[in-house]
């Protein structure tokens, strides 16, 4: 596992993420929170192609394990969630949802997966500065994100996939 | 008010001095602009603070959502200062203030670039055609230059009249830029007000630039049936010498066409363009000249080795272009002092000698500030170079792609450098086994920045491999674009103004800006066709107008062949280059003036208030990249027109978001009674970055909703909002914020009536009165009540 953040040129800021390389520690962090939400981005399809697996189903398993809501603005993901009978999701546009997370919501943990790197990088930086008093953030991407509260490291896709599966198992126990 | 020069005239009938006797002497100091029958409005030549009140009204509703790219400030030697969370820098500035300060700086760069471009066109063309050359935009345009009239109060009649306008713009940009200095402005809201000011100035400069070139160079004048031009990498005739023109300023490209015509050899040389110069050269010539593609097609085209001579003017040029040209044996001619690229100045040398020097390879290119000479050198060099460069135009063999791919160690440094985070190493692995389909897929999303090559530890020419893999795709780029038509006719505005204001035409959607698309160019034509098919009026400019052309329907027709070019429902209107964005802003201003008869002259706030509350218009800058694009967007914000950007647009550091749930933010005055009434979150946002094109389309439909919509108009707009939402997210779903936009049951689209009523009941919706004459300005209320008393 690489301890480096992903995109070249993304210089870590004074307040930066804590890197979590142990899936058990990661699961512990998630379980500390009472009202988590997972935001799914449109790049999840690229990750699925590279991993050759159904990542939406894995994210649904994570959500089920910790009673988290899901949000997405991607039509394909909405159809997939509908077809698997997953009910606890909402269509939310990420920018509007970020605003809600900072101002109105009672979520205490926002987990991100499947976003374009820079898009998530900037959303996380907004939340880091303007919602830090009531909200923690966690990146579940295969790319290390410096602006989250906690991030998984940059890692090869197959390894990341294995770690996601392991996370589901630990969360279920 | 900041009038830069006043009209000062002295007439001396008789003057006797010990030395002489003078009779009938007229002395004029300053500019003389012909008077205008319309009375002067309240804000001629506004300075930074003149429209501050309007800006603060907007900003109290549309608050910045900050997306800091950097949490530090390193502007002065007190720093670096950590501005994280609630910390402040040594100068006292916080993170929000700093982000707004940076946006001010970005927009200053953008506005000054357009102003400089406008000034150069004005100086050169006024010199060539005379300062008294009349501004003529065709017989159907009587309200010429609506932005200039609205902002400055000047009604220009000649090119010379535009000088006072540019003096004002330049002075204001300098004043506003000064606010960015350490220890000046200290509040985010006033930085944002300055951003709006810069945007407004930018729009004036755009208008001056485009009107100058339309009028002097006889570009299409508000012509809905301007000719179709060829576009795409596949349209270039590689058997001829090829001159590529890149940038935004038409004068050098026009000189090349003129020289070829004078020599009687126009048919022997290909002249093709990239970025806005491509738009301009087709507007200038209206035949023969071709468009290669948007700005991100630069390296794609140069790397093919096809161009023999590359003539660069200004803006959006790949700054390593001399090195890229040298690699393929082409030469570069730079034509402006703003972009000299280290080339030797050959402006005053004999063109034949310059050609000889270029051909010898002693210099990679030349700076030629005399555009006629530059044209002569470009043509002569292309004619002589082309036969010797046939070898360099040869293609990279497929075997070489596989061999290079085998060198890849899968270190993924290329991916970490790629701004699109494209799966290059995965594609390389496939290519190493002879399957180049993965590299060909990358071509669609790659905008050829070549950062991957710079990162590659094995020096693999990754971009060349991608281009080779996509060779068939590149050669099939054969499209048609309607040449930029320039302004919208007054008669067209009269025909549709009422239906736009009532909401019967669901909206005007403008596709503007650059080519930094996350999913490639295809998103833009898909969105444009969807809205045109739904009776929106679709406008386009710049690289987005080119992207729209790069699509073919089942019958093999491009959108410009499929949809008409008039300003009407179900149309796609290419107004032209970046500077032609002024005609998009001009069209909404003209609706307020021609349809609603609002005075135009220096009446900015009232017109912007009208646009914000009544004209359902939104811009989509899906690939916005530059500082100029930021300035253009901010000009639209101050006018009350929302802008949606693509995911890369997040990097503009902040969005301007309303909060639909915050009821008190959405109250307006009913101008007829002066009462404060709920107008609803319409438009809900002023600047918004969407993650996907589906989100952008639903958002665009929503952002066309306005408080003044009639019930019929609101029902039409909601039909589009709901049906787009259902199309993408499922036919069993409704937008979760729908209750905010339904005022009374009459607003509900008949098609969805039962479903929406059920939804509203569940949302505890209550009827809200609709307001026919909404305004945010107390002045408008006073004015309206005074008229009613009379």
PDB file of C-alpha atoms in Angstrom, chain A residues 2 4-8 10 13-15 40-43 46 49-50 72-76 78-79 82 89 91 93-96 98-99 103-104 114-123 125-126 128-130 132-133 143 147 155-157, chain B residues 65-72 82-87 95-96 412-413 415-419 421 423 426 445 451 518-519 647-648 650-651 655 657-659 661 684-685 688-692 694-695 698-699 702 725 728-729 732-733 736:
ATOM      1  CA  UNK A   2       1.290   3.402  -0.952  1.00  0.00           C
ATOM      2  CA  UNK A   4       1.173   8.743  -1.037  1.00  0.00           C
ATOM      3  CA  UNK A   5      -1.862  10.725  -2.058  1.00  0.00           C
ATOM      4  CA  UNK A   6      -2.909   9.956  -5.576  1.00  0.00           C
ATOM      5  CA  UNK A   7      -2.798  12.727  -8.127  1.00  0.00           C
ATOM      6  CA  UNK A   8       0.553  14.406  -8.737  1.00  0.00           C
ATOM      7  CA  UNK A  10      -2.127  17.578  -5.053  1.00  0.00           C
ATOM      8  CA  UNK A  13      -2.557  20.855   3.144  1.00  0.00           C
ATOM      9  CA  UNK A  14      -1.855  21.795   6.777  1.00  0.00           C
ATOM     10  CA  UNK A  15      -4.918  19.850   7.942  1.00  0.00           C
ATOM     11  CA  UNK A  40     -21.619   7.204  -4.674  1.00  0.00           C
ATOM     12  CA  UNK A  41     -20.086   8.934  -7.676  1.00  0.00           C
ATOM     13  CA  UNK A  42     -20.411   8.352 -11.386  1.00  0.00           C
ATOM     14  CA  UNK A  43     -16.872   7.009 -11.703  1.00  0.00           C
ATOM     15  CA  UNK A  46     -14.792   2.842 -14.182  1.00  0.00           C
ATOM     16  CA  UNK A  49     -14.613  -2.174 -15.067  1.00  0.00           C
ATOM     17  CA  UNK A  50     -11.097  -2.163 -13.679  1.00  0.00           C
ATOM     18  CA  UNK A  72     -26.064   9.277  -5.786  1.00  0.00           C
ATOM     19  CA  UNK A  73     -26.883  11.378  -8.831  1.00  0.00           C
ATOM     20  CA  UNK A  74     -25.952   8.700 -11.332  1.00  0.00           C
ATOM     21  CA  UNK A  75     -28.871   7.235 -13.238  1.00  0.00           C
ATOM     22  CA  UNK A  76     -27.198   3.863 -13.801  1.00  0.00           C
ATOM     23  CA  UNK A  78     -30.065   4.367  -9.271  1.00  0.00           C
ATOM     24  CA  UNK A  79     -31.302   1.649 -11.607  1.00  0.00           C
ATOM     25  CA  UNK A  82     -33.670  -0.289  -7.615  1.00  0.00           C
ATOM     26  CA  UNK A  89     -31.047   5.594  -0.939  1.00  0.00           C
ATOM     27  CA  UNK A  91     -31.073  10.796  -5.521  1.00  0.00           C
ATOM     28  CA  UNK A  93     -26.831  16.018  -6.455  1.00  0.00           C
ATOM     29  CA  UNK A  94     -23.404  16.006  -4.764  1.00  0.00           C
ATOM     30  CA  UNK A  95     -22.952  19.783  -4.660  1.00  0.00           C
ATOM     31  CA  UNK A  96     -26.383  20.398  -3.152  1.00  0.00           C
ATOM     32  CA  UNK A  98     -22.516  18.848   0.362  1.00  0.00           C
ATOM     33  CA  UNK A  99     -24.292  22.094   1.187  1.00  0.00           C
ATOM     34  CA  UNK A 103     -25.808  23.242   7.023  1.00  0.00           C
ATOM     35  CA  UNK A 104     -28.870  21.124   7.648  1.00  0.00           C
ATOM     36  CA  UNK A 114     -16.597   6.370  -7.012  1.00  0.00           C
ATOM     37  CA  UNK A 115     -16.003  10.060  -7.652  1.00  0.00           C
ATOM     38  CA  UNK A 116     -13.670  11.784 -10.047  1.00  0.00           C
ATOM     39  CA  UNK A 117     -10.559  12.436  -8.041  1.00  0.00           C
ATOM     40  CA  UNK A 118     -10.465  16.231  -8.206  1.00  0.00           C
ATOM     41  CA  UNK A 119     -14.223  16.546  -7.720  1.00  0.00           C
ATOM     42  CA  UNK A 120     -14.092  14.588  -4.493  1.00  0.00           C
ATOM     43  CA  UNK A 121     -10.855  16.303  -3.454  1.00  0.00           C
ATOM     44  CA  UNK A 122     -12.603  19.691  -3.558  1.00  0.00           C
ATOM     45  CA  UNK A 123     -15.882  18.558  -1.997  1.00  0.00           C
ATOM     46  CA  UNK A 125     -11.956  20.287   1.256  1.00  0.00           C
ATOM     47  CA  UNK A 126     -15.211  22.244   1.546  1.00  0.00           C
ATOM     48  CA  UNK A 128     -13.037  19.885   5.966  1.00  0.00           C
ATOM     49  CA  UNK A 129     -13.170  23.635   6.472  1.00  0.00           C
ATOM     50  CA  UNK A 130     -16.874  24.378   6.757  1.00  0.00           C
ATOM     51  CA  UNK A 132     -15.671  19.917  10.550  1.00  0.00           C
ATOM     52  CA  UNK A 133     -17.420  20.635  13.825  1.00  0.00           C
ATOM     53  CA  UNK A 143      -6.817   6.729  -4.312  1.00  0.00           C
ATOM     54  CA  UNK A 147      -8.826  16.317   2.554  1.00  0.00           C
ATOM     55  CA  UNK A 155      -3.502   1.087  -3.797  1.00  0.00           C
ATOM     56  CA  UNK A 156      -3.740  -1.168  -6.844  1.00  0.00           C
ATOM     57  CA  UNK A 157      -7.303  -1.897  -7.836  1.00  0.00           C
TER      58      UNK A 157
ATOM     59  CA  UNK B  65     -19.756  27.452  -1.355  1.00  0.00           C
ATOM     60  CA  UNK B  66     -15.982  27.437  -1.130  1.00  0.00           C
ATOM     61  CA  UNK B  67     -13.877  24.699  -2.666  1.00  0.00           C
ATOM     62  CA  UNK B  68     -10.356  25.760  -1.782  1.00  0.00           C
ATOM     63  CA  UNK B  69      -7.654  24.431  -4.037  1.00  0.00           C
ATOM     64  CA  UNK B  70      -5.082  25.546  -1.523  1.00  0.00           C
ATOM     65  CA  UNK B  71      -5.529  26.227   2.179  1.00  0.00           C
ATOM     66  CA  UNK B  72      -2.567  28.588   2.292  1.00  0.00           C
ATOM     67  CA  UNK B  82      -2.289  28.706   7.038  1.00  0.00           C
ATOM     68  CA  UNK B  83      -5.930  29.691   6.538  1.00  0.00           C
ATOM     69  CA  UNK B  84      -7.421  26.322   7.469  1.00  0.00           C
ATOM     70  CA  UNK B  85     -10.817  26.311   9.100  1.00  0.00           C
ATOM     71  CA  UNK B  86     -11.167  29.533  11.054  1.00  0.00           C
ATOM     72  CA  UNK B  87      -7.532  30.612  11.047  1.00  0.00           C
ATOM     73  CA  UNK B  95     -10.021  31.341   3.982  1.00  0.00           C
ATOM     74  CA  UNK B  96     -13.338  32.509   2.491  1.00  0.00           C
ATOM     75  CA  UNK B 412       0.991   4.168 -12.921  1.00  0.00           C
ATOM     76  CA  UNK B 413       2.957   7.408 -12.781  1.00  0.00           C
ATOM     77  CA  UNK B 415      -2.255   7.911 -14.325  1.00  0.00           C
ATOM     78  CA  UNK B 416      -1.186   9.935 -11.324  1.00  0.00           C
ATOM     79  CA  UNK B 417      -0.213  12.728 -13.687  1.00  0.00           C
ATOM     80  CA  UNK B 418      -3.358  12.513 -15.827  1.00  0.00           C
ATOM     81  CA  UNK B 419      -5.888  15.250 -15.007  1.00  0.00           C
ATOM     82  CA  UNK B 421      -7.161   9.931 -14.066  1.00  0.00           C
ATOM     83  CA  UNK B 423      -6.634   4.012 -16.865  1.00  0.00           C
ATOM     84  CA  UNK B 426      -4.437  -0.960 -17.965  1.00  0.00           C
ATOM     85  CA  UNK B 445     -11.623  11.359 -22.890  1.00  0.00           C
ATOM     86  CA  UNK B 451       1.316  15.190 -18.831  1.00  0.00           C
ATOM     87  CA  UNK B 518     -14.526  15.021 -18.300  1.00  0.00           C
ATOM     88  CA  UNK B 519     -16.293  12.528 -20.541  1.00  0.00           C
ATOM     89  CA  UNK B 647     -16.868  18.546 -12.881  1.00  0.00           C
ATOM     90  CA  UNK B 648     -13.567  20.260 -13.713  1.00  0.00           C
ATOM     91  CA  UNK B 650     -15.123  22.841  -9.385  1.00  0.00           C
ATOM     92  CA  UNK B 651     -11.580  24.127  -9.677  1.00  0.00           C
ATOM     93  CA  UNK B 655     -19.867  27.955  -6.388  1.00  0.00           C
ATOM     94  CA  UNK B 657     -25.574  28.316  -4.325  1.00  0.00           C
ATOM     95  CA  UNK B 658     -28.983  29.284  -3.127  1.00  0.00           C
ATOM     96  CA  UNK B 659     -30.637  27.303  -0.394  1.00  0.00           C
ATOM     97  CA  UNK B 661     -35.166  25.328   1.974  1.00  0.00           C
ATOM     98  CA  UNK B 684     -32.157  28.330  -7.259  1.00  0.00           C
ATOM     99  CA  UNK B 685     -28.423  28.661  -7.975  1.00  0.00           C
ATOM    100  CA  UNK B 688     -23.177  25.191 -10.021  1.00  0.00           C
ATOM    101  CA  UNK B 689     -20.783  22.335 -10.849  1.00  0.00           C
ATOM    102  CA  UNK B 690     -22.538  19.154 -11.908  1.00  0.00           C
ATOM    103  CA  UNK B 691     -20.897  15.759 -11.628  1.00  0.00           C
ATOM    104  CA  UNK B 692     -22.544  14.209 -14.678  1.00  0.00           C
ATOM    105  CA  UNK B 694     -27.630  13.905 -16.497  1.00  0.00           C
ATOM    106  CA  UNK B 695     -27.374  16.042 -13.401  1.00  0.00           C
ATOM    107  CA  UNK B 698     -31.988  18.224 -14.823  1.00  0.00           C
ATOM    108  CA  UNK B 699     -30.341  21.215 -13.156  1.00  0.00           C
ATOM    109  CA  UNK B 702     -34.689  23.656 -12.970  1.00  0.00           C
ATOM    110  CA  UNK B 725     -35.729  13.642 -13.891  1.00  0.00           C
ATOM    111  CA  UNK B 728     -32.700   9.541 -15.856  1.00  0.00           C
ATOM    112  CA  UNK B 729     -33.781   8.379 -12.418  1.00  0.00           C
ATOM    113  CA  UNK B 732     -41.686   6.090 -10.607  1.00  0.00           C
ATOM    114  CA  UNK B 733     -39.813   9.085  -9.181  1.00  0.00           C
ATOM    115  CA  UNK B 736     -37.630  15.680  -4.231  1.00  0.00           C
TER     116      UNK B 736
END
